Coordinates of C-alpha atoms in Angstrom, one line a residue:
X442 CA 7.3 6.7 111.0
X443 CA 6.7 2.9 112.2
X444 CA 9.9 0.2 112.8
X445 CA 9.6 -1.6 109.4
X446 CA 7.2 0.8 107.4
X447 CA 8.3 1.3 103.9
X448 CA 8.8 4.9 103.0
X449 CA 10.5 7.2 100.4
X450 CA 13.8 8.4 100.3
X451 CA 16.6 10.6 99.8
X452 CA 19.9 9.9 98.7
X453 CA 22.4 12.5 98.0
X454 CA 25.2 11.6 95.4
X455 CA 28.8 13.2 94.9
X456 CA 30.9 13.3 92.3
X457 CA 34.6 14.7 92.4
X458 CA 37.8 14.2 90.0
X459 CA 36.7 10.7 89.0
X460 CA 35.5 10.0 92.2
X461 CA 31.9 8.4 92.9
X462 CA 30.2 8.9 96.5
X463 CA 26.6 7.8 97.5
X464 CA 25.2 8.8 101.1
X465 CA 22.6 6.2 102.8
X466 CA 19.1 6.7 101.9
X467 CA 17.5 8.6 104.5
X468 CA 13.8 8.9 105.3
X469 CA 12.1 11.9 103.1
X470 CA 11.5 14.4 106.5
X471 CA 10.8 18.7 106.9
X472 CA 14.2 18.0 107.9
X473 CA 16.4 15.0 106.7
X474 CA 19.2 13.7 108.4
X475 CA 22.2 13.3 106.4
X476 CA 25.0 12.4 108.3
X477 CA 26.9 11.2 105.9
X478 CA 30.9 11.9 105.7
X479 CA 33.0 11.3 102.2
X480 CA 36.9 11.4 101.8
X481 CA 37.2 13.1 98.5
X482 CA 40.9 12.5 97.7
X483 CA 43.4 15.9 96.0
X484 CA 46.2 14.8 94.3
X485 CA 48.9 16.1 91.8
X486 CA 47.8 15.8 88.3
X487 CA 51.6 15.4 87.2
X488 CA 52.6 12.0 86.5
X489 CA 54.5 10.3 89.5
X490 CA 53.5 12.5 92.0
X491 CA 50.0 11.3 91.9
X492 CA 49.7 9.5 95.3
X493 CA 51.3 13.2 97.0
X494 CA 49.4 15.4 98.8
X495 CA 49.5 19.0 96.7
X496 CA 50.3 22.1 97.9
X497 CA 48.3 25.2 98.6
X498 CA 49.1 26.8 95.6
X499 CA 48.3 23.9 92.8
X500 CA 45.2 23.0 95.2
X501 CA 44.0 26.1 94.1
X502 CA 43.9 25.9 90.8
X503 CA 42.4 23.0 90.1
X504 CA 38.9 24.3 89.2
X505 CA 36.6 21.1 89.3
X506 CA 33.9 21.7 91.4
X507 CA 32.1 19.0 93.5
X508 CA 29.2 18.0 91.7
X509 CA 26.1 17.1 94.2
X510 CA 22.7 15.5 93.1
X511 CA 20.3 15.2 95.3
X512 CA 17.9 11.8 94.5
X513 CA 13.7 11.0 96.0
X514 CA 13.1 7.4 95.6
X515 CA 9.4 6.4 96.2
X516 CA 8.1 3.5 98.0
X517 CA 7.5 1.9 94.3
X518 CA 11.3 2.5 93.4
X519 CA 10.6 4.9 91.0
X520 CA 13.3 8.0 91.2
X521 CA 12.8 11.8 91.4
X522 CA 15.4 14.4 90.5
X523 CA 15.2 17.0 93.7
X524 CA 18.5 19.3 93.3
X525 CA 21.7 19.3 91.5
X526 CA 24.2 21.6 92.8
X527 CA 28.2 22.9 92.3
X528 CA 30.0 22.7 95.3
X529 CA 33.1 25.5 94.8
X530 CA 35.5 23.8 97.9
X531 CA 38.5 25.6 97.6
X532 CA 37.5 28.2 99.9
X533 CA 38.5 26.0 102.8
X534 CA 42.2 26.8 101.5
X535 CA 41.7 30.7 102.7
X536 CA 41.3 29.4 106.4
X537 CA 43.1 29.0 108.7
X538 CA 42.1 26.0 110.7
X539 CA 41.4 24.0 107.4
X540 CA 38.0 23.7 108.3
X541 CA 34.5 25.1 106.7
X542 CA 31.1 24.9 107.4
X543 CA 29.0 26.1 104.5
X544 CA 24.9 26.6 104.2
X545 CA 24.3 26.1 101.3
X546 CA 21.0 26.4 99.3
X547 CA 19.7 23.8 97.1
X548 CA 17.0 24.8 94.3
X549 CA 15.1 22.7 92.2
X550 CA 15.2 21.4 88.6
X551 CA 13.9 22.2 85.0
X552 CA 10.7 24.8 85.5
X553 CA 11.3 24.6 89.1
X554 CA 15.1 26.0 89.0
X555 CA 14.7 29.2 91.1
X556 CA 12.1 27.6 94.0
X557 CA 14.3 26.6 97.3
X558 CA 14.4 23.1 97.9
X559 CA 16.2 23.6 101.1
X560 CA 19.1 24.4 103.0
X561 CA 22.2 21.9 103.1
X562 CA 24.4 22.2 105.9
X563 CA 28.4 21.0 104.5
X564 CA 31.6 20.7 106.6
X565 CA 34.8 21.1 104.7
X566 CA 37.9 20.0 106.6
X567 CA 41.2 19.2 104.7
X568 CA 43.1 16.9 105.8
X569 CA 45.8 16.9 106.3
X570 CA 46.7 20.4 107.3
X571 CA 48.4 22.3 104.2
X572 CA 51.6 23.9 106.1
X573 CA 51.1 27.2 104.2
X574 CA 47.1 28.9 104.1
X575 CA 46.3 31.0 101.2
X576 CA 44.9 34.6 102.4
X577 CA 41.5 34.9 101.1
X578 CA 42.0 37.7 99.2
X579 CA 44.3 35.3 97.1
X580 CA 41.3 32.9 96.9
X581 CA 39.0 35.2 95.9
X582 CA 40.8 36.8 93.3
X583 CA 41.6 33.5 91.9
X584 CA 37.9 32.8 92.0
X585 CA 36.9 36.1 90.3
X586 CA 39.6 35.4 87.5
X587 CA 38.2 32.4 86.6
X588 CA 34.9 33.1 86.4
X589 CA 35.9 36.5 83.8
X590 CA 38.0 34.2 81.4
X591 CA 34.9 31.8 81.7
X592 CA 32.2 34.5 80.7
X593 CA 34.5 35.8 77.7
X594 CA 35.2 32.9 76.2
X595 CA 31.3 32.2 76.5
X596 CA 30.3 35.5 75.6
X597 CA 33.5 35.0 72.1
X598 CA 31.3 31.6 71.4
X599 CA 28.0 33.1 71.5
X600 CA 28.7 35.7 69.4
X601 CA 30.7 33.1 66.8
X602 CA 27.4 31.1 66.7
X603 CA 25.2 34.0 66.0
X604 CA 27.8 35.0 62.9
X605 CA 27.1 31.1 62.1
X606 CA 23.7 31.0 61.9
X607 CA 23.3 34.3 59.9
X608 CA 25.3 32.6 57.6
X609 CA 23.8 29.1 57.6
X610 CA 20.3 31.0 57.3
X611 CA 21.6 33.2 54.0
X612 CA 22.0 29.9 52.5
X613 CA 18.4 29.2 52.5
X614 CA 15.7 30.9 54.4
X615 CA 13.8 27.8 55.0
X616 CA 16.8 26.8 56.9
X617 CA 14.9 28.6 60.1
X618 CA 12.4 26.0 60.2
X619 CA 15.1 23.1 60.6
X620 CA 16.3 21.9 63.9
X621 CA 19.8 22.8 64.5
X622 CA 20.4 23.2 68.3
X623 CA 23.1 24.9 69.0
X624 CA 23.0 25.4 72.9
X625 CA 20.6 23.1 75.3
X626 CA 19.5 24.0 78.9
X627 CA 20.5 21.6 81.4
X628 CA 18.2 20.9 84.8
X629 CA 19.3 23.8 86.5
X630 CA 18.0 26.1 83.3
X631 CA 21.8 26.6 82.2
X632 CA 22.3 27.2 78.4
X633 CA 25.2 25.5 77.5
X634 CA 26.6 24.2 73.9
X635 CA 25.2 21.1 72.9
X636 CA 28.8 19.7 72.5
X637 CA 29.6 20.1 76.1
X638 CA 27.0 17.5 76.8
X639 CA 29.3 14.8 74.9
X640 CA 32.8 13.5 75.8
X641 CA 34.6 10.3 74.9
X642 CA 33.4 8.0 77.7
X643 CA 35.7 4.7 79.3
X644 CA 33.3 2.0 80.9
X645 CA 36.3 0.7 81.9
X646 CA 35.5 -3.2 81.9
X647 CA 32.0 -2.3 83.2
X648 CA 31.3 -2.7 79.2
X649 CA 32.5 -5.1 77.0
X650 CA 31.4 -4.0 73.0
X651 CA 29.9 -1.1 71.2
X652 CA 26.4 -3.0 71.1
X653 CA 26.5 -4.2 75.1
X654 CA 27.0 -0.2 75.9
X655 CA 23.7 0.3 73.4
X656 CA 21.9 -2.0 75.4
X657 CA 23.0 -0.6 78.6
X658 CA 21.5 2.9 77.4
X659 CA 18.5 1.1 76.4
X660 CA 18.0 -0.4 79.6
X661 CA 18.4 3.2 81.6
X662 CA 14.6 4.2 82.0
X663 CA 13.0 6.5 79.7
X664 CA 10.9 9.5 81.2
X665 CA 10.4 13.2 79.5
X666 CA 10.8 16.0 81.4
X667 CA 7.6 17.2 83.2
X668 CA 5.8 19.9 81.6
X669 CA 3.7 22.6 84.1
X670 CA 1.2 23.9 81.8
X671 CA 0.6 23.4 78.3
X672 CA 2.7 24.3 75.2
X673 CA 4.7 21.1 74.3
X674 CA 8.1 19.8 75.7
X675 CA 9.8 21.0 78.6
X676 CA 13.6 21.3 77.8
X677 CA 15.6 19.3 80.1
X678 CA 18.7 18.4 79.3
X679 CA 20.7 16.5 81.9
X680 CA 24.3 16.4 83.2
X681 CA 25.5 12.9 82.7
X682 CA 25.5 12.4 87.2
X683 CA 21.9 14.0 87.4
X684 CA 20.7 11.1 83.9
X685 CA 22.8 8.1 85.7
X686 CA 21.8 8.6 89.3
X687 CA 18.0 8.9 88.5
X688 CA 18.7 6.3 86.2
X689 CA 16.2 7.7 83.5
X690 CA 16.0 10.5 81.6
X691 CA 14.9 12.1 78.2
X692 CA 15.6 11.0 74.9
X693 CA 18.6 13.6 74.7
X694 CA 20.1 11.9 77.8
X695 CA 19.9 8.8 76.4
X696 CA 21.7 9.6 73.4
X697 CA 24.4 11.8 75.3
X698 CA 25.4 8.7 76.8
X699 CA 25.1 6.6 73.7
X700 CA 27.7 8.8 71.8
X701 CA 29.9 9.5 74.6
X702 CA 30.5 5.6 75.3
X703 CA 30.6 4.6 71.5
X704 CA 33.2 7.8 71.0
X705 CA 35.1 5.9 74.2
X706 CA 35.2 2.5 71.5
X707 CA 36.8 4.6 69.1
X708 CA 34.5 5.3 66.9
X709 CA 33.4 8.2 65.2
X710 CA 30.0 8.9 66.2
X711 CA 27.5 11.9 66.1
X712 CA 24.3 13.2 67.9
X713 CA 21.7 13.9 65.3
X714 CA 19.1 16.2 65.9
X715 CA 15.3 16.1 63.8
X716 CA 12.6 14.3 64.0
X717 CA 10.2 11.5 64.0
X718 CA 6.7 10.5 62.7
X719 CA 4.1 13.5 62.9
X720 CA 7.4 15.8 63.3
X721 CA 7.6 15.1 67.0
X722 CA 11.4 16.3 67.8
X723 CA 13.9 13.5 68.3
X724 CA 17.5 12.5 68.9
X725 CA 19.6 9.6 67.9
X726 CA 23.3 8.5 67.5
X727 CA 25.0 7.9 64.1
X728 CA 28.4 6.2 63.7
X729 CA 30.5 7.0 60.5
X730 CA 32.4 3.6 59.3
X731 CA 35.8 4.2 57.7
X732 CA 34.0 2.5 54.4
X733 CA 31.4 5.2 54.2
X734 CA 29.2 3.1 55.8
X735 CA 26.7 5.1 58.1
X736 CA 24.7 3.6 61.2
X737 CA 21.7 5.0 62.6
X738 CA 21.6 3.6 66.6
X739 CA 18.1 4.3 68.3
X740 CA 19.5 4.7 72.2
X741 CA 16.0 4.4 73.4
X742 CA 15.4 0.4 72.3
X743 CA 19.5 -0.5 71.0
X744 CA 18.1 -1.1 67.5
X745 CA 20.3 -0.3 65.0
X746 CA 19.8 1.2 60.9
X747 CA 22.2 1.1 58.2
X748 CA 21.5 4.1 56.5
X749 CA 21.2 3.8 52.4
X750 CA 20.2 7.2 50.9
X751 CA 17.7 7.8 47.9
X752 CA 18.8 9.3 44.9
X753 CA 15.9 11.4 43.9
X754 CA 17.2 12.0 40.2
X755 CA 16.7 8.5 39.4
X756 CA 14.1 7.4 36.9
X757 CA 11.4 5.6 38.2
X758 CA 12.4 2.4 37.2
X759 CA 14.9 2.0 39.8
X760 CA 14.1 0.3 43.3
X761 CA 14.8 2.4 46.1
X762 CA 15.8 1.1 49.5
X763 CA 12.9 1.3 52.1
X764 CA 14.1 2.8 55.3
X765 CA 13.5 0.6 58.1
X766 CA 14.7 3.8 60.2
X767 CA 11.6 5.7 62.4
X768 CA 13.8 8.8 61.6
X769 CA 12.0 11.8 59.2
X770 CA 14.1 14.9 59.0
X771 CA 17.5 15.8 60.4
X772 CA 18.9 19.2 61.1
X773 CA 22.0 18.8 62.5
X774 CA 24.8 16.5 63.8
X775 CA 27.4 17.1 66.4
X776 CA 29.8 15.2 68.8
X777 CA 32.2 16.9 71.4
X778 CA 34.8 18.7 68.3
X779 CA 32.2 19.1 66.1
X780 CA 28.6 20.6 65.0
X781 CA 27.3 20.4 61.9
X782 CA 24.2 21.8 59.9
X783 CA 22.5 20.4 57.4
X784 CA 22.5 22.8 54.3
X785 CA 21.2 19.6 52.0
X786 CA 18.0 20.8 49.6
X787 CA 15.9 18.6 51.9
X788 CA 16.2 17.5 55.5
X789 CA 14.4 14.2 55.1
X790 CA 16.6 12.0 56.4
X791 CA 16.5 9.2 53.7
X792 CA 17.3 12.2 51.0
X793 CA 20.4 12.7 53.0
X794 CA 24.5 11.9 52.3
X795 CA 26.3 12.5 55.1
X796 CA 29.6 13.0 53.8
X797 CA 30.4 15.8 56.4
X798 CA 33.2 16.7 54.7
X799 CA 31.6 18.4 52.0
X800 CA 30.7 21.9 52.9
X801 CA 27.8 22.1 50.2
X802 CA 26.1 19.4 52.5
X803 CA 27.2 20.4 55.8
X804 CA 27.8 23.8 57.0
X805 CA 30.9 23.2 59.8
X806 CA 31.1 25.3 63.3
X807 CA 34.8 26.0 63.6
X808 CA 36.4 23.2 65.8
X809 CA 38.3 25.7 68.2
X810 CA 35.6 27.8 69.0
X811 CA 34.0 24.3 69.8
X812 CA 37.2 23.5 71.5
X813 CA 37.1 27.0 73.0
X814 CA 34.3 26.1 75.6
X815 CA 33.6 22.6 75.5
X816 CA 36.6 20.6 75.8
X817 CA 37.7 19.3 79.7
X818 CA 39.4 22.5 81.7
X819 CA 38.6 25.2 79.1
X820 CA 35.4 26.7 81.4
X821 CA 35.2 25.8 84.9
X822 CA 31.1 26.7 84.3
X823 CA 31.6 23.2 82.2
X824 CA 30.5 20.5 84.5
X825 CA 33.0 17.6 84.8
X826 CA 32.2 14.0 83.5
X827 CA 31.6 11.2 85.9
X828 CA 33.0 7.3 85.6
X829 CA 30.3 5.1 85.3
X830 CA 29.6 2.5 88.5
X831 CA 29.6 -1.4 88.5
X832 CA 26.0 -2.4 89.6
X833 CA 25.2 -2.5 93.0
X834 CA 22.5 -4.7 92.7
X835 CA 22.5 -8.7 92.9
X836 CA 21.0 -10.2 89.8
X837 CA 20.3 -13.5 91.0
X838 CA 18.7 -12.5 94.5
X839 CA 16.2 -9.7 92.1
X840 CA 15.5 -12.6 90.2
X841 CA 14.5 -15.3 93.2
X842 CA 12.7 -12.6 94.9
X843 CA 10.5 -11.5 92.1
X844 CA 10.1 -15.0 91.0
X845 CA 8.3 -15.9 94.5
X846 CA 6.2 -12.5 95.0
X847 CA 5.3 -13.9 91.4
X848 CA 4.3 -17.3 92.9
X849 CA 2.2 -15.8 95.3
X850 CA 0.7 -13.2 93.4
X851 CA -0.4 -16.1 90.8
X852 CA -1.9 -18.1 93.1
X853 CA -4.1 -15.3 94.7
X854 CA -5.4 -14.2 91.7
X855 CA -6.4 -17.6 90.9
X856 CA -7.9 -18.2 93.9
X857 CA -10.1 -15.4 93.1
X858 CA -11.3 -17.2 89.8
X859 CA -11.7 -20.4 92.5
X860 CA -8.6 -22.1 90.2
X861 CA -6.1 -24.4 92.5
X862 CA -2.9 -23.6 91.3
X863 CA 0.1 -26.4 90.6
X864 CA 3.7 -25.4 90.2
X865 CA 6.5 -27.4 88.5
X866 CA 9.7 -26.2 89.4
X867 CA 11.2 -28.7 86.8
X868 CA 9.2 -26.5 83.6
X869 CA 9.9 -23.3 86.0
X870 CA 13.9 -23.7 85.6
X871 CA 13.6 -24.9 81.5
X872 CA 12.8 -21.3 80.7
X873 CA 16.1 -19.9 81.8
X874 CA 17.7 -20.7 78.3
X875 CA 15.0 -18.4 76.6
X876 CA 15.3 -15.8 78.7
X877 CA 18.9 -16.3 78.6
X878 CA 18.8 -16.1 74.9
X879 CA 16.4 -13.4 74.6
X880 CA 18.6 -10.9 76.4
X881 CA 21.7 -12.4 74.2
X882 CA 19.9 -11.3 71.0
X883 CA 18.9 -7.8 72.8
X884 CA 22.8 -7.2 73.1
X885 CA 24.4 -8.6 70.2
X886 CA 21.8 -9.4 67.0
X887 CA 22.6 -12.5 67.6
X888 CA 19.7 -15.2 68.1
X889 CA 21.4 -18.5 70.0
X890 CA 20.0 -21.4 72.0
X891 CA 16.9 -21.8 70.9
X892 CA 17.0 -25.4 69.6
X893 CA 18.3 -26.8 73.2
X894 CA 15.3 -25.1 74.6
X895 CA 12.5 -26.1 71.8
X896 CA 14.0 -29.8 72.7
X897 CA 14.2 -29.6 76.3
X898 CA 10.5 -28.5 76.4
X899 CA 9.7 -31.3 74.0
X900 CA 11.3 -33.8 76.4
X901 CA 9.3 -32.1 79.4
X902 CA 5.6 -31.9 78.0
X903 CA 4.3 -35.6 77.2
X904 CA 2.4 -36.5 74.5
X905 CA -1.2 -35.2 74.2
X906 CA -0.4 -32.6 76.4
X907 CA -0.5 -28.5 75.3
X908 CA 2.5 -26.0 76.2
X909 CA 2.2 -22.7 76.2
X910 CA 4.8 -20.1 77.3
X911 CA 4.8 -16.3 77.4
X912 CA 8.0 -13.8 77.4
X913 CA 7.9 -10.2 78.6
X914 CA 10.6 -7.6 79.1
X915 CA 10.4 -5.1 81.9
X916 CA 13.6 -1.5 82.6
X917 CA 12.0 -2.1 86.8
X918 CA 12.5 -4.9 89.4
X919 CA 8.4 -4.6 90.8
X920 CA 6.4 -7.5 91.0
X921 CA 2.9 -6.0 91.5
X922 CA 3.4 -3.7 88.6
X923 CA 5.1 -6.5 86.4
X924 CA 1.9 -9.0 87.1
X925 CA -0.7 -5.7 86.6
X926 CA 0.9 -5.5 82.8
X927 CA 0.9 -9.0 82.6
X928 CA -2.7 -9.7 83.2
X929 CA -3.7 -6.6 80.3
X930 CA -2.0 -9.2 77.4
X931 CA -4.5 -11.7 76.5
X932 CA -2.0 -14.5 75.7
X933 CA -0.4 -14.1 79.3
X934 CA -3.8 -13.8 81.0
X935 CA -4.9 -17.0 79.2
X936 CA -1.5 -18.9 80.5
X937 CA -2.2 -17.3 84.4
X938 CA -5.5 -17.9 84.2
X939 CA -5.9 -21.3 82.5
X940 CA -8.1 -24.2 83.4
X941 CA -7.3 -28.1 82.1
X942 CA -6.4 -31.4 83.0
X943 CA -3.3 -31.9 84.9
X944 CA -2.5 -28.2 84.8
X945 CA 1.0 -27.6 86.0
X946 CA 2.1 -23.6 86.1
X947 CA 5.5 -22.7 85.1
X948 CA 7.1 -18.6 86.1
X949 CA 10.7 -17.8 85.4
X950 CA 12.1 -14.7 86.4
X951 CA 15.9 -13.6 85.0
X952 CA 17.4 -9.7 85.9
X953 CA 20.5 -8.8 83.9
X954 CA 22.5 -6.4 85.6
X955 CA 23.9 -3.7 83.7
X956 CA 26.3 -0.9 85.4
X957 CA 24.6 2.1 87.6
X958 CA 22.8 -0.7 88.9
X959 CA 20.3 -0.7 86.0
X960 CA 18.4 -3.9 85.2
X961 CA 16.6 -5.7 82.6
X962 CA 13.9 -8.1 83.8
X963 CA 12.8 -10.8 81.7
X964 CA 9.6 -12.9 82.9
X965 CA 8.1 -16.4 81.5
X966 CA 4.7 -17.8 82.4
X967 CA 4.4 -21.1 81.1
X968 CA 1.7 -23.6 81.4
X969 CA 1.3 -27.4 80.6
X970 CA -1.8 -29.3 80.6
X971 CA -3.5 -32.6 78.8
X972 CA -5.2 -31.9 75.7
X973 CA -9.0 -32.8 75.5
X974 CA -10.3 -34.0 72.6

């Protein structure tokens, strides 16, 4: 590879007890050279003692694994899932210098889960020094224990939701064509319980409201899982580090992460599983208000539905709401302490109460064999949930570059259509308040500042002169590929590519940076030019 020359990338990401590690993106090579080292801290869990180092004894028994995930970043910036893998450390506690070196083999993800990505060379050294080694015997037992209380309790959960759905399908036959998911394979083919994926999540002040942590969601990319072959969807759902250090996923990952956060705000919300238009299979979040009121929130856009059921009994005089909701059937709900089936008559969403209290309605899984395998320490095959990360990325310097490739881009392809091109830097920086406001009513509903901008623009075009201005939203930070979808609306094309008397041009680029160093883009052409009669 050439000094300078742009290439793709890997980057390998760690996560460990609440702690958040990301190596240096490497060159993609036969044989990449990480060289990366990480402190990954072991303390007491007991309160007090946390900044002391434990002992031997209580090292080895705590069970979280290291989580590694290993990241391809092409030269576009778009992101590939290559590997995620469990790191078991503790057997560095067996030796007797402290020190490991493990080979260990990576595989690949979703229908590629048993090829060999490759062969990652790890060395373990703790530091510092316990005074007392375990024998391995003592570490292997311990190891062997675990994973035996971990396969009965899975094996006493599997056999409960078997018994459950015998008795959920006795109810009505039909009930086999509804879609209650029970257990989901994650992207290394793992069938776990759909409540696992879910957990009250902190942002910590990463996040400020319900809404803003909707919009973040929103803003993660959206991308299904790739299919080999026909024969519909590939399953694929991800463990929150795999979804947040691609930084896009499924619709499932999406509203994983929706729930989880909106369960942190204290509120009681629900994955619901069913579907959309043409019965294409679909999840969403719903959010139970202490008044009965029930919220639909779409984690793929941050729009969000106040569900009013129908009453089919009534006569036909009555009005019936219109749902406004894309949502057709539902099958089931769950959060992390609960899964619930829907046993209504009909699964059509807007036919539905969902007072999941009532048995009739909803057909409960009991909460401690939900509690058995999916709350925090109760498997150690249940992989550990990751703090989210403030962005790494600096809004303003996204925005200025973009802004200029913009500039340039502009002017070339107008130079193609033998146009000169004028910019006014003045209109340029008037079209920050709409962009400003436009992301402000994507977070909270709430539409503000448009009257300072309608007046500033008045002020700015004078008379007998024409303004036109054109707003787009992009979940990426390219320019060439921003401009390419630019140029397919018609409106935009007509602003880029306008012709007048005393044309001035006008481009505004704002990125809002959200945590895990996603971004929203928004982008204004604007052009001003005299009218002719």
């Amino acid at each position: 590879m050439l000094p300078g020359q742009v290439c793709s990338t890997f980057t390998l990401c760690l996560h460990f007890r609440n702690q958040r590690f990301r190596s240096k993106p490497i060159p993609c090579a036969c044989e990449p050279d990480f060289h990366d080292g990480f402190l990954l801290e072991v303390h007491r869990d007991s309160l007090g003692d946390g900044s002391k180092m434990a002992d031997a004894t209580s090292m080895l028994s705590i069970c979280d694994p290291v989580h590694l995930v290993l990241i391809r970043t092409d030269t576009s910036g778009e992101t590939m899932l290559v590997a995620s893998y469990f790191l078991e450390w503790r057997s560095v506690l067996g030796l007797e210098n402290g020190i490991a070196n493990l080979p260990v083999e990576l595989l690949g993800v979703g229908s590629e889960c048993k090829v060999s990505v490759g062969i990652l060379n790890i060395k373990l050294e703790l530091y510092p020094r316990v005074n007392q080694t375990l024998s391995q015997e003592v570490v292997r037992t311990q190891f062997s224990l675990e994973r035996q209380r971990t396969a009965e309790k899975e094996r006493l959960f599997l056999v409960y939701a078997k018994q459950w759905w015998r008795e959920y399908l006795q109810i009505r036959p039909s009930h086999n064509t509804r879609l209650v998911k029970i257990f989901a394979q994650d992207e290394n083919c793992i069938n776990r319980p759909v409540c696992s994926y879910v957990r009250p999540l902190r942002a910590g002040r990463l996040l400020d409201t319900p809404r803003q942590a909707a919009r973040f969601v929103n803003v993660l990319g959206y991308e299904r899982a790739p299919v080999v072959g026909g024969g519909g969807k590939q399953e694929q759902w991800c463990t929150l580090l795999a979804f947040l250090c691609r930084n896009k996923g499924d619709c499932e990952d999406h509203s994983n992460l929706l729930c989880s956060l909106l369960l942190g705000y204290g509120l009681d919300a629900f994955v619901c599983v069913g579907t959309k238009a043409k019965g294409v299979p679909h999840t969403w979040v719903m959010t139970c208000g202490t008044d009965g009121t029930i919220t639909f929130w779409e984690s793929l856009t941050g729009h969000r539905y106040i569900h009013k059921p129908i009453n089919p009994d009534d006569p036909p005089l009555i009005e019936q709401p219109k749902p406004l909701y894309p949502y057709r059937t539902i099958g089931c709900v769950f959060n992390h302490q609960r899964f619930l089936g829907n046993c209504q008559p009909s699964d059509a969403v807007e036919l539905c109460t969902f007072d999941l209290n009532n048995e009739s309605k909803w057909k409960p899984m009991s909460e401690e064999a939900i509690k058995s395998v999916c709350s925090p320490g109760s498997t150690t095959s249940l992989p550990p949930f990751p703090p989210l990360c403030a962005a790494m990325i600096d809004a303003a310097a996204v925005s200025n570059e973009m802004e200029l490739q913009l500039r340039i881009l502009v002017s070339e392809h107008r130079k193609d259509l033998g146009l000169t091109t004028v910019w006014e830097d003045h209109l340029s920086y008037l079209l920050s308040p709409a962009l400003a406001a436009y992301e402000t009513e994507r977070t909270t509903g709430i539409s503000a500042g448009n009257e300072e901008f309608q007046d500033a623009i008045r002020r700015a075009v004078p008379d007998g002169h024409t303004f036109k201005g054109f707003p787009i939203h992009f979940l990426h930070r390219n320019a060439r590929r921003a401009f390419a979808t630019c140029l397919r609306s018609s409106f935009c094309e007509e602003i880029i590519c306008c012709r007048g008397d005393q044309m001035r041009l006008a481009v505004r680029v704002r990125a809002f940076a959200y945590p895990e160093s996603a971004c929203a883009v928004w982008i204004m052409f604007a052009c001003k030019y005299r009218s002719v009669l």
